Amino acid sequence: MTKSNRTVNRIAILILAAMLALPAAGCNPLTRIKGWGARALEKQKSAVLIGLCMDTLQEERWQKDRDMFVARAKELGAQVLVTEAAGDDELQNKQAENLITQGVDVLVVVPHNGVTAASIVEKAHKAGIKVIAYDRLINDSEPDLYISFDGERVGFLQADYLLDRQPTGNFVWLAGAPTDFNAHLFKKGNARALKPFIDRGDVKIVFEDWVEDWKPENARRLTENALTRNRDNVQAVIAPNDGTAGGIIQALKARNLSGKVLVSGQDADLAACQRVVEGTQSMTVYKPIHALSRAAAEITVAVARGEDISARINNAVNNNKIYVP
């Protein structure tokens, strides 16, 4: 098998493995959704109004989520009101309050900050509105549902790919925004892949930090610091997503290291896929956003209509207060 074929096969594994389900959570999430049929007859006869409260639309990935969610909801006869907070906690809370005031039947939230967004859940519940956390968990509260991928598996795939190509050397380890629950899952997956290599002394983590707000410019700055501290002696950079990978690669290019240092990613953004072809980004993990967004829209409409969704619940995640189904 040629190196090219091995690469194609390896990427295919990354694509498929990201779709695996989470392990069992040790509790029955169905207890959280009993009695949801109370409004079924009412909502079957009236239009469903959904609030989609997004953190940001800066990345191509989130634009796709929005467009496909709205399109599927429309196919099901629902209307979606979309807001975007541009990474501002206070603005997102105000936007959520406005959606609640407009009388949405269900509020779908992509939280910028998984902790401060707890107040959104509380306010929505006081108004009798259910809350679904989309691809980012809302902590310390009681959201009604959480719809996402296996974040830990994604993180494992990122580090595992780099280690397969570079099993020794100095690694820079960047994680996503510390306020994002998913960033912690990705980092946990990274750690699982890295641990045996670190324990053997084959890999040394020479720089480690979180990328505030997932911003590429913050990732670039951190990478510049890491390179300076280590006199450019770095063999790989674990990037938490494609956006931050872009910032990292800018820092590498400035030192003539682009294509020489391995860089991970995730989301399969168009720009990232182009960088993979060019050889400046080593890999990206494709997550089937189409499947996630469509499923989320279908479940949201079903919840609004009080329909039974128990067959689509396969897990529960601890958010420091409850197990969210």
mmCIF file of C-alpha atoms in Angstrom:
data_model
loop_
_atom_site.group_PDB
_atom_site.id
_atom_site.type_symbol
_atom_site.label_atom_id
_atom_site.label_comp_id
_atom_site.label_asym_id
_atom_site.label_seq_id
_atom_site.Cartn_x
_atom_site.Cartn_y
_atom_site.Cartn_z
ATOM 1 C CA MET A 1 0.000 0.000 0.000
ATOM 2 C CA THR A 2 1.377 3.402 -0.933
ATOM 3 C CA LYS A 3 1.792 6.207 1.574
ATOM 4 C CA SER A 4 -0.963 8.102 -0.258
ATOM 5 C CA ASN A 5 -3.403 5.214 0.163
ATOM 6 C CA ARG A 6 -2.477 4.829 3.821
ATOM 7 C CA THR A 7 -3.223 8.519 4.319
ATOM 8 C CA VAL A 8 -6.642 8.265 2.668
ATOM 9 C CA ASN A 9 -7.527 5.219 4.768
ATOM 10 C CA ARG A 10 -6.378 6.928 7.939
ATOM 11 C CA ILE A 11 -8.525 9.986 7.226
ATOM 12 C CA ALA A 12 -11.522 7.745 6.574
ATOM 13 C CA ILE A 13 -11.077 6.217 10.026
ATOM 14 C CA LEU A 14 -11.015 9.683 11.560
ATOM 15 C CA ILE A 15 -14.260 10.550 9.810
ATOM 16 C CA LEU A 16 -16.129 7.437 10.864
ATOM 17 C CA ALA A 17 -14.805 7.116 14.385
ATOM 18 C CA ALA A 18 -16.011 10.576 15.330
ATOM 19 C CA MET A 19 -19.560 9.307 14.914
ATOM 20 C CA LEU A 20 -19.311 6.670 17.651
ATOM 21 C CA ALA A 21 -21.745 6.958 20.547
ATOM 22 C CA LEU A 22 -20.744 7.988 24.047
ATOM 23 C CA PRO A 23 -20.334 5.261 26.685
ATOM 24 C CA ALA A 24 -23.234 4.588 29.029
ATOM 25 C CA ALA A 25 -23.593 7.284 31.660
ATOM 26 C CA GLY A 26 -24.733 5.145 34.572
ATOM 27 C CA CYS A 27 -28.262 6.489 34.979
ATOM 28 C CA ASN A 28 -31.589 6.467 33.208
ATOM 29 C CA PRO A 29 -32.030 9.742 31.295
ATOM 30 C CA LEU A 30 -35.623 8.876 30.446
ATOM 31 C CA THR A 31 -36.699 9.978 33.907
ATOM 32 C CA ARG A 32 -36.016 13.552 32.774
ATOM 33 C CA ILE A 33 -38.546 13.478 29.940
ATOM 34 C CA LYS A 34 -41.578 11.827 31.505
ATOM 35 C CA GLY A 35 -44.771 13.789 31.134
ATOM 36 C CA TRP A 36 -43.619 15.831 28.150
ATOM 37 C CA GLY A 37 -46.817 14.998 26.262
ATOM 38 C CA ALA A 38 -48.998 17.506 28.110
ATOM 39 C CA ARG A 39 -48.878 20.081 25.296
ATOM 40 C CA ALA A 40 -49.041 17.573 22.443
ATOM 41 C CA LEU A 41 -52.585 18.239 21.233
ATOM 42 C CA GLU A 42 -52.168 21.996 21.539
ATOM 43 C CA LYS A 43 -48.933 22.179 19.534
ATOM 44 C CA GLN A 44 -50.026 19.674 16.903
ATOM 45 C CA LYS A 45 -52.673 22.218 15.926
ATOM 46 C CA SER A 46 -50.475 25.327 15.972
ATOM 47 C CA ALA A 47 -47.181 26.442 14.466
ATOM 48 C CA VAL A 48 -44.046 25.693 16.460
ATOM 49 C CA LEU A 49 -41.763 28.636 17.262
ATOM 50 C CA ILE A 50 -38.145 27.788 18.114
ATOM 51 C CA GLY A 51 -35.472 30.090 19.476
ATOM 52 C CA LEU A 52 -31.921 29.280 18.341
ATOM 53 C CA CYS A 53 -29.534 31.208 20.574
ATOM 54 C CA MET A 54 -26.029 30.905 19.103
ATOM 55 C CA ASP A 55 -22.695 31.930 20.560
ATOM 56 C CA THR A 56 -20.987 32.838 17.291
ATOM 57 C CA LEU A 57 -21.266 32.519 13.533
ATOM 58 C CA GLN A 58 -17.631 33.407 12.884
ATOM 59 C CA GLU A 59 -16.625 29.874 11.935
ATOM 60 C CA GLU A 60 -17.983 28.187 8.825
ATOM 61 C CA ARG A 61 -18.972 25.201 10.947
ATOM 62 C CA TRP A 62 -21.545 27.173 13.006
ATOM 63 C CA GLN A 63 -23.002 28.770 9.887
ATOM 64 C CA LYS A 64 -23.686 25.266 8.586
ATOM 65 C CA ASP A 65 -25.309 24.240 11.865
ATOM 66 C CA ARG A 66 -27.638 27.220 11.722
ATOM 67 C CA ASP A 67 -28.593 26.805 8.082
ATOM 68 C CA MET A 68 -29.279 23.073 8.277
ATOM 69 C CA PHE A 69 -31.139 23.312 11.586
ATOM 70 C CA VAL A 70 -33.394 26.073 10.247
ATOM 71 C CA ALA A 71 -33.981 24.247 6.953
ATOM 72 C CA ARG A 72 -35.007 20.996 8.641
ATOM 73 C CA ALA A 73 -37.228 22.769 11.166
ATOM 74 C CA LYS A 74 -38.945 24.605 8.307
ATOM 75 C CA GLU A 75 -39.567 21.283 6.540
ATOM 76 C CA LEU A 76 -41.327 20.139 9.702
ATOM 77 C CA GLY A 77 -43.518 23.228 9.777
ATOM 78 C CA ALA A 78 -41.648 25.171 12.453
ATOM 79 C CA GLN A 79 -40.343 28.733 12.474
ATOM 80 C CA VAL A 80 -36.905 29.495 13.916
ATOM 81 C CA LEU A 81 -35.761 32.806 15.389
ATOM 82 C CA VAL A 82 -31.947 32.972 15.355
ATOM 83 C CA THR A 83 -29.689 35.182 17.464
ATOM 84 C CA GLU A 84 -25.887 35.400 17.530
ATOM 85 C CA ALA A 85 -23.947 36.806 20.484
ATOM 86 C CA ALA A 86 -20.471 37.179 18.919
ATOM 87 C CA GLY A 87 -18.874 35.545 21.951
ATOM 88 C CA ASP A 88 -20.455 37.939 24.460
ATOM 89 C CA ASP A 89 -21.981 36.324 27.574
ATOM 90 C CA GLU A 90 -24.065 39.329 28.551
ATOM 91 C CA LEU A 91 -25.396 39.796 25.033
ATOM 92 C CA GLN A 92 -26.304 36.121 24.751
ATOM 93 C CA ASN A 93 -28.258 36.285 28.011
ATOM 94 C CA LYS A 94 -30.163 39.356 26.772
ATOM 95 C CA GLN A 95 -30.887 37.704 23.438
ATOM 96 C CA ALA A 96 -32.197 34.608 25.218
ATOM 97 C CA GLU A 97 -34.442 36.771 27.391
ATOM 98 C CA ASN A 98 -35.820 38.407 24.251
ATOM 99 C CA LEU A 99 -36.588 35.026 22.692
ATOM 100 C CA ILE A 100 -38.320 33.967 25.897
ATOM 101 C CA THR A 101 -40.385 37.168 25.829
ATOM 102 C CA GLN A 102 -41.382 36.422 22.227
ATOM 103 C CA GLY A 103 -42.893 33.162 23.444
ATOM 104 C CA VAL A 104 -40.768 30.509 21.774
ATOM 105 C CA ASP A 105 -41.899 26.954 22.477
ATOM 106 C CA VAL A 106 -38.364 25.605 22.886
ATOM 107 C CA LEU A 107 -35.057 27.421 23.318
ATOM 108 C CA VAL A 108 -31.999 25.815 21.704
ATOM 109 C CA VAL A 109 -28.763 27.252 23.085
ATOM 110 C CA VAL A 110 -25.164 27.046 21.891
ATOM 111 C CA PRO A 111 -23.658 28.646 25.002
ATOM 112 C CA HIS A 112 -20.606 30.858 24.863
ATOM 113 C CA ASN A 113 -20.034 30.171 28.541
ATOM 114 C CA GLY A 114 -21.426 26.912 29.883
ATOM 115 C CA VAL A 115 -21.573 28.281 33.430
ATOM 116 C CA THR A 116 -23.142 31.720 32.969
ATOM 117 C CA ALA A 117 -25.681 30.250 30.542
ATOM 118 C CA ALA A 118 -27.268 28.512 33.536
ATOM 119 C CA SER A 119 -29.289 31.687 34.096
ATOM 120 C CA ILE A 120 -30.819 31.240 30.631
ATOM 121 C CA VAL A 121 -32.123 27.824 31.629
ATOM 122 C CA GLU A 122 -33.584 29.181 34.848
ATOM 123 C CA LYS A 123 -35.382 32.064 33.114
ATOM 124 C CA ALA A 124 -36.732 29.835 30.351
ATOM 125 C CA HIS A 125 -38.070 27.290 32.816
ATOM 126 C CA LYS A 126 -39.817 30.015 34.796
ATOM 127 C CA ALA A 127 -41.630 30.872 31.565
ATOM 128 C CA GLY A 128 -42.498 27.222 30.953
ATOM 129 C CA ILE A 129 -40.046 26.887 28.064
ATOM 130 C CA LYS A 130 -37.817 23.845 27.641
ATOM 131 C CA VAL A 131 -34.117 24.296 26.905
ATOM 132 C CA ILE A 132 -31.922 22.162 24.669
ATOM 133 C CA ALA A 133 -28.132 22.575 24.854
ATOM 134 C CA TYR A 134 -26.725 22.156 21.343
ATOM 135 C CA ASP A 135 -23.207 20.719 21.021
ATOM 136 C CA ARG A 136 -22.067 22.538 24.177
ATOM 137 C CA LEU A 137 -23.290 21.537 27.600
ATOM 138 C CA ILE A 138 -24.811 24.090 29.975
ATOM 139 C CA ASN A 139 -23.442 23.450 33.466
ATOM 140 C CA ASP A 140 -24.844 23.861 36.991
ATOM 141 C CA SER A 141 -28.448 23.959 35.785
ATOM 142 C CA GLU A 142 -31.231 21.699 34.531
ATOM 143 C CA PRO A 143 -31.379 21.862 30.728
ATOM 144 C CA ASP A 144 -33.907 19.422 29.337
ATOM 145 C CA LEU A 145 -31.680 17.877 26.671
ATOM 146 C CA TYR A 146 -28.098 17.905 25.424
ATOM 147 C CA ILE A 147 -27.407 17.024 21.785
ATOM 148 C CA SER A 148 -23.784 16.555 20.728
ATOM 149 C CA PHE A 149 -20.973 14.345 19.419
ATOM 150 C CA ASP A 150 -18.524 12.221 21.397
ATOM 151 C CA GLY A 151 -16.099 15.017 22.239
ATOM 152 C CA GLU A 152 -13.614 12.829 24.076
ATOM 153 C CA ARG A 153 -13.322 10.562 21.052
ATOM 154 C CA VAL A 154 -12.656 13.563 18.816
ATOM 155 C CA GLY A 155 -9.839 14.699 21.114
ATOM 156 C CA PHE A 156 -8.321 11.222 21.130
ATOM 157 C CA LEU A 157 -8.324 11.124 17.329
ATOM 158 C CA GLN A 158 -6.533 14.474 17.119
ATOM 159 C CA ALA A 159 -3.618 13.475 19.324
ATOM 160 C CA ASP A 160 -3.508 9.872 18.107
ATOM 161 C CA TYR A 161 -3.024 10.996 14.514
ATOM 162 C CA LEU A 162 -0.121 13.281 15.413
ATOM 163 C CA LEU A 163 1.483 10.584 17.558
ATOM 164 C CA ASP A 164 1.185 8.089 14.725
ATOM 165 C CA ARG A 165 3.204 10.464 12.551
ATOM 166 C CA GLN A 166 5.469 11.882 15.272
ATOM 167 C CA PRO A 167 5.843 9.449 18.208
ATOM 168 C CA THR A 168 8.700 11.406 19.775
ATOM 169 C CA GLY A 169 9.633 15.033 20.337
ATOM 170 C CA ASN A 170 8.407 18.302 21.791
ATOM 171 C CA PHE A 171 4.667 18.935 21.650
ATOM 172 C CA VAL A 172 2.702 22.143 22.188
ATOM 173 C CA TRP A 173 -0.724 21.342 23.654
ATOM 174 C CA LEU A 174 -3.443 23.931 23.160
ATOM 175 C CA ALA A 175 -7.006 23.380 24.358
ATOM 176 C CA GLY A 176 -10.147 25.342 23.476
ATOM 177 C CA ALA A 177 -11.969 27.926 25.560
ATOM 178 C CA PRO A 178 -11.931 26.948 29.258
ATOM 179 C CA THR A 179 -15.575 28.051 29.559
ATOM 180 C CA ASP A 180 -16.660 25.468 26.957
ATOM 181 C CA PHE A 181 -17.505 21.992 28.297
ATOM 182 C CA ASN A 182 -16.529 20.463 24.956
ATOM 183 C CA ALA A 183 -13.016 21.890 25.232
ATOM 184 C CA HIS A 184 -12.528 19.858 28.394
ATOM 185 C CA LEU A 185 -13.784 16.713 26.646
ATOM 186 C CA PHE A 186 -11.400 17.243 23.727
ATOM 187 C CA LYS A 187 -8.526 17.794 26.147
ATOM 188 C CA LYS A 188 -9.444 14.640 28.063
ATOM 189 C CA GLY A 189 -9.337 12.680 24.812
ATOM 190 C CA ASN A 190 -5.990 14.267 23.915
ATOM 191 C CA ALA A 191 -4.628 13.232 27.298
ATOM 192 C CA ARG A 192 -5.706 9.617 26.875
ATOM 193 C CA ALA A 193 -3.719 9.335 23.657
ATOM 194 C CA LEU A 194 -0.715 11.272 24.975
ATOM 195 C CA LYS A 195 -0.307 9.588 28.364
ATOM 196 C CA PRO A 196 1.645 6.444 27.364
ATOM 197 C CA PHE A 197 4.022 8.484 25.196
ATOM 198 C CA ILE A 198 4.609 11.008 27.972
ATOM 199 C CA ASP A 199 5.041 8.269 30.580
ATOM 200 C CA ARG A 200 7.714 6.592 28.441
ATOM 201 C CA GLY A 201 9.504 9.885 27.967
ATOM 202 C CA ASP A 202 9.027 9.773 24.201
ATOM 203 C CA VAL A 203 6.952 12.951 24.099
ATOM 204 C CA LYS A 204 7.500 16.094 26.137
ATOM 205 C CA ILE A 205 4.808 18.744 26.531
ATOM 206 C CA VAL A 206 6.889 21.912 26.331
ATOM 207 C CA PHE A 207 3.969 24.346 26.371
ATOM 208 C CA GLU A 208 0.332 23.978 27.420
ATOM 209 C CA ASP A 209 -2.519 26.488 27.610
ATOM 210 C CA TRP A 210 -6.177 27.233 26.840
ATOM 211 C CA VAL A 211 -7.228 29.343 23.850
ATOM 212 C CA GLU A 212 -9.537 32.031 25.195
ATOM 213 C CA ASP A 213 -12.820 32.208 23.254
ATOM 214 C CA TRP A 214 -11.430 29.801 20.611
ATOM 215 C CA LYS A 215 -10.015 32.845 18.796
ATOM 216 C CA PRO A 216 -7.380 32.170 16.091
ATOM 217 C CA GLU A 217 -5.454 35.296 17.107
ATOM 218 C CA ASN A 218 -5.139 33.942 20.654
ATOM 219 C CA ALA A 219 -3.910 30.607 19.304
ATOM 220 C CA ARG A 220 -1.360 32.446 17.151
ATOM 221 C CA ARG A 221 -0.086 34.435 20.129
ATOM 222 C CA LEU A 222 0.242 31.339 22.312
ATOM 223 C CA THR A 223 2.090 29.498 19.550
ATOM 224 C CA GLU A 224 4.488 32.407 19.123
ATOM 225 C CA ASN A 225 5.196 32.276 22.857
ATOM 226 C CA ALA A 226 5.731 28.517 22.732
ATOM 227 C CA LEU A 227 8.147 28.763 19.817
ATOM 228 C CA THR A 228 10.115 31.561 21.466
ATOM 229 C CA ARG A 229 10.434 29.687 24.755
ATOM 230 C CA ASN A 230 11.625 26.552 22.985
ATOM 231 C CA ARG A 231 13.795 28.205 20.319
ATOM 232 C CA ASP A 232 11.552 26.761 17.586
ATOM 233 C CA ASN A 233 12.313 23.209 18.732
ATOM 234 C CA VAL A 234 8.738 21.956 18.410
ATOM 235 C CA GLN A 235 7.623 18.934 16.404
ATOM 236 C CA ALA A 236 3.832 19.059 16.804
ATOM 237 C CA VAL A 237 1.036 21.359 17.952
ATOM 238 C CA ILE A 238 -2.271 19.960 19.174
ATOM 239 C CA ALA A 239 -4.851 22.467 17.930
ATOM 240 C CA PRO A 240 -8.352 22.092 19.401
ATOM 241 C CA ASN A 241 -10.175 22.994 16.170
ATOM 242 C CA ASP A 242 -9.642 24.231 12.626
ATOM 243 C CA GLY A 243 -10.083 27.893 13.508
ATOM 244 C CA THR A 244 -7.294 27.826 16.070
ATOM 245 C CA ALA A 245 -5.201 25.694 13.710
ATOM 246 C CA GLY A 246 -5.316 28.596 11.263
ATOM 247 C CA GLY A 247 -3.844 30.940 13.873
ATOM 248 C CA ILE A 248 -1.198 28.389 14.824
ATOM 249 C CA ILE A 249 -0.151 27.948 11.212
ATOM 250 C CA GLN A 250 0.220 31.725 10.824
ATOM 251 C CA ALA A 251 2.710 31.680 13.690
ATOM 252 C CA LEU A 252 4.569 28.759 12.119
ATOM 253 C CA LYS A 253 4.719 30.460 8.715
ATOM 254 C CA ALA A 254 6.313 33.531 10.274
ATOM 255 C CA ARG A 255 9.210 31.309 11.375
ATOM 256 C CA ASN A 256 9.424 29.227 8.209
ATOM 257 C CA LEU A 257 8.069 26.195 10.070
ATOM 258 C CA SER A 258 4.798 25.762 8.195
ATOM 259 C CA GLY A 259 4.525 22.190 6.911
ATOM 260 C CA LYS A 260 7.438 21.116 9.108
ATOM 261 C CA VAL A 261 5.481 21.035 12.381
ATOM 262 C CA LEU A 262 2.425 18.786 12.649
ATOM 263 C CA VAL A 263 -0.868 20.545 13.457
ATOM 264 C CA SER A 264 -4.206 18.918 14.305
ATOM 265 C CA GLY A 265 -7.748 20.264 13.947
ATOM 266 C CA GLN A 266 -11.434 19.402 13.779
ATOM 267 C CA ASP A 267 -14.630 20.476 11.964
ATOM 268 C CA ALA A 268 -13.359 19.971 8.395
ATOM 269 C CA ASP A 269 -13.832 23.636 7.495
ATOM 270 C CA LEU A 270 -13.124 24.384 3.841
ATOM 271 C CA ALA A 271 -10.036 26.454 4.672
ATOM 272 C CA ALA A 272 -8.719 23.642 6.870
ATOM 273 C CA CYS A 273 -9.274 21.020 4.176
ATOM 274 C CA GLN A 274 -7.344 23.231 1.770
ATOM 275 C CA ARG A 275 -4.515 23.482 4.314
ATOM 276 C CA VAL A 276 -4.497 19.693 4.665
ATOM 277 C CA VAL A 277 -4.093 19.380 0.885
ATOM 278 C CA GLU A 278 -1.333 22.010 0.940
ATOM 279 C CA GLY A 279 0.418 20.175 3.772
ATOM 280 C CA THR A 280 0.372 23.011 6.305
ATOM 281 C CA GLN A 281 -2.277 21.327 8.483
ATOM 282 C CA SER A 282 -1.797 17.643 9.199
ATOM 283 C CA MET A 283 -5.376 16.512 9.750
ATOM 284 C CA THR A 284 -8.918 17.448 10.667
ATOM 285 C CA VAL A 285 -11.700 15.430 12.259
ATOM 286 C CA TYR A 286 -14.891 15.536 10.237
ATOM 287 C CA LYS A 287 -18.031 15.510 12.356
ATOM 288 C CA PRO A 288 -21.301 14.924 10.478
ATOM 289 C CA ILE A 289 -22.851 18.334 11.182
ATOM 290 C CA HIS A 290 -25.652 17.588 8.733
ATOM 291 C CA ALA A 291 -26.794 14.601 10.796
ATOM 292 C CA LEU A 292 -26.444 16.455 14.098
ATOM 293 C CA SER A 293 -28.301 19.595 13.041
ATOM 294 C CA ARG A 294 -31.137 17.717 11.352
ATOM 295 C CA ALA A 295 -31.569 15.405 14.334
ATOM 296 C CA ALA A 296 -31.535 18.394 16.675
ATOM 297 C CA ALA A 297 -34.239 20.132 14.639
ATOM 298 C CA GLU A 298 -36.388 17.004 14.580
ATOM 299 C CA ILE A 299 -36.051 16.468 18.313
ATOM 300 C CA THR A 300 -36.713 20.138 19.061
ATOM 301 C CA VAL A 301 -39.931 20.148 17.045
ATOM 302 C CA ALA A 302 -40.999 16.892 18.690
ATOM 303 C CA VAL A 303 -40.344 18.355 22.144
ATOM 304 C CA ALA A 304 -42.351 21.465 21.265
ATOM 305 C CA ARG A 305 -45.258 19.263 20.223
ATOM 306 C CA GLY A 306 -45.015 17.129 23.331
ATOM 307 C CA GLU A 307 -44.180 13.991 21.375
ATOM 308 C CA ASP A 308 -42.380 10.982 22.840
ATOM 309 C CA ILE A 309 -38.648 11.200 22.066
ATOM 310 C CA SER A 310 -37.473 8.485 24.462
ATOM 311 C CA ALA A 311 -36.359 6.256 21.580
ATOM 312 C CA ARG A 312 -33.826 8.912 20.555
ATOM 313 C CA ILE A 313 -32.286 9.302 24.009
ATOM 314 C CA ASN A 314 -29.184 7.134 24.398
ATOM 315 C CA ASN A 315 -27.210 8.785 27.164
ATOM 316 C CA ALA A 316 -26.953 11.252 30.019
ATOM 317 C CA VAL A 317 -24.118 13.632 30.913
ATOM 318 C CA ASN A 318 -23.335 15.033 34.358
ATOM 319 C CA ASN A 319 -23.305 18.852 34.312
ATOM 320 C CA ASN A 320 -22.430 19.214 38.023
ATOM 321 C CA LYS A 321 -26.101 19.394 38.980
ATOM 322 C CA ILE A 322 -28.048 16.699 37.125
ATOM 323 C CA TYR A 323 -27.569 14.029 34.498
ATOM 324 C CA VAL A 324 -28.767 15.745 31.329
ATOM 325 C CA PRO A 325 -30.306 13.316 28.791
#
